[in-house]
XYZ file of C-alpha atoms in Angstrom:
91
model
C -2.859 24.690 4.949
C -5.923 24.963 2.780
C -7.353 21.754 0.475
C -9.745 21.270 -1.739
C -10.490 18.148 -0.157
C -13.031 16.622 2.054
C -11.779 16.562 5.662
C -11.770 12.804 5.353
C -9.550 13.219 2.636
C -7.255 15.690 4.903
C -7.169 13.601 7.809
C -5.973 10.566 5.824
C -3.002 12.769 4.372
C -2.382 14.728 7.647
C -2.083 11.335 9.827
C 0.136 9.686 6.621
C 2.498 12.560 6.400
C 2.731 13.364 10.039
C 1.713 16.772 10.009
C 1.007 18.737 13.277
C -0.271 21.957 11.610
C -4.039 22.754 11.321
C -5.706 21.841 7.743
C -8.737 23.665 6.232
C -11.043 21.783 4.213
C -12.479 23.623 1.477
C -14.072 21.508 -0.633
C -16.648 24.191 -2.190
C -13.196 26.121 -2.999
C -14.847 29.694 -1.671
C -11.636 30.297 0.554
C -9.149 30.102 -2.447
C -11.302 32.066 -4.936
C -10.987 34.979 -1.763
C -7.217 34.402 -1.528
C -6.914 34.598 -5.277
C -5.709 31.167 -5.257
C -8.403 30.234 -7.798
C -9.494 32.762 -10.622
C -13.257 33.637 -9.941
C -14.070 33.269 -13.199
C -12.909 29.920 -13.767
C -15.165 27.011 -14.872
C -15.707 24.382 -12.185
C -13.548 21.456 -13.869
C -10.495 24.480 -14.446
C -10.214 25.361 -10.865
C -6.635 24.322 -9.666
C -5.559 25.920 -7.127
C -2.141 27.645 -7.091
C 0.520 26.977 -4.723
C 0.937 30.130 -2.797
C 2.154 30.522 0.943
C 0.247 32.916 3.018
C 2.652 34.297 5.852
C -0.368 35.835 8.171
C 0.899 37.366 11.817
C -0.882 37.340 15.072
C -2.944 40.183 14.568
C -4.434 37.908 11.327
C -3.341 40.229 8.807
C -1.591 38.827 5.576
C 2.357 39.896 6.237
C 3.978 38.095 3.250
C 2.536 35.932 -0.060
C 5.122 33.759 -1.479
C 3.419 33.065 -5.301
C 6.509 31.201 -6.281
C 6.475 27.678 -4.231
C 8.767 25.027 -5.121
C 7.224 21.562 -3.439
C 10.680 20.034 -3.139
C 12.006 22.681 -0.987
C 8.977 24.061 0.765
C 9.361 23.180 4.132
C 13.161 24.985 4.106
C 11.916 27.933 2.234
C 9.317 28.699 5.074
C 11.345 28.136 7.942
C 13.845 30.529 6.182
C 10.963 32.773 5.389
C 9.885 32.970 9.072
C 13.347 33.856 10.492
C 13.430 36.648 7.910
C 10.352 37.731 9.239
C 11.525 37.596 13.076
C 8.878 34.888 13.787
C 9.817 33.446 16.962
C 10.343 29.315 17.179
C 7.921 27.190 18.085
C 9.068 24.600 20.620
């Protein structure tokens, strides 16, 4: 996962929600203007970042872009996602 936020910031969500997945903080935003996340172009206080999942395989290579996220299901779309992609379980 990649946030705009400080790693403070991250941390505080990260140990709220539980999560046990590595978080990039990226406050200066330069990651998601690469990824495309965040147009280039736009002005500083127009940069929201769009909710894209980046499937990316072991060889680091980008193997799938979901560009249409829905929050509420998220978590079951990518677990669905990575079967579909033969990603073995993590246990």
């Amino acid at each position: 996962m990649i946030s705009g936020d400080t790693p403070e910031d991250n941390k505080a969500f990260a140990e709220k929600e539980h999560a046990d997945f590595t978080m990039l903080s990226n406050p200066d935003k330069k990651v998601a203007i690469a990824y495309g996340v965040i147009a280039a172009d736009a002005p500083p206080d127009r940069q929201y970042a769009k909710r894209w999942t980046f499937y990316i395989g072991p060889d680091g290579k980008i193997i799938f872009i979901d560009k249409q996220v829905h929050p509420a299901t998220s978590g079951e779309d990518v677990v669905a996602k990575l079967k579909e992609l033969n990603i073995p379980e993590r246990r």
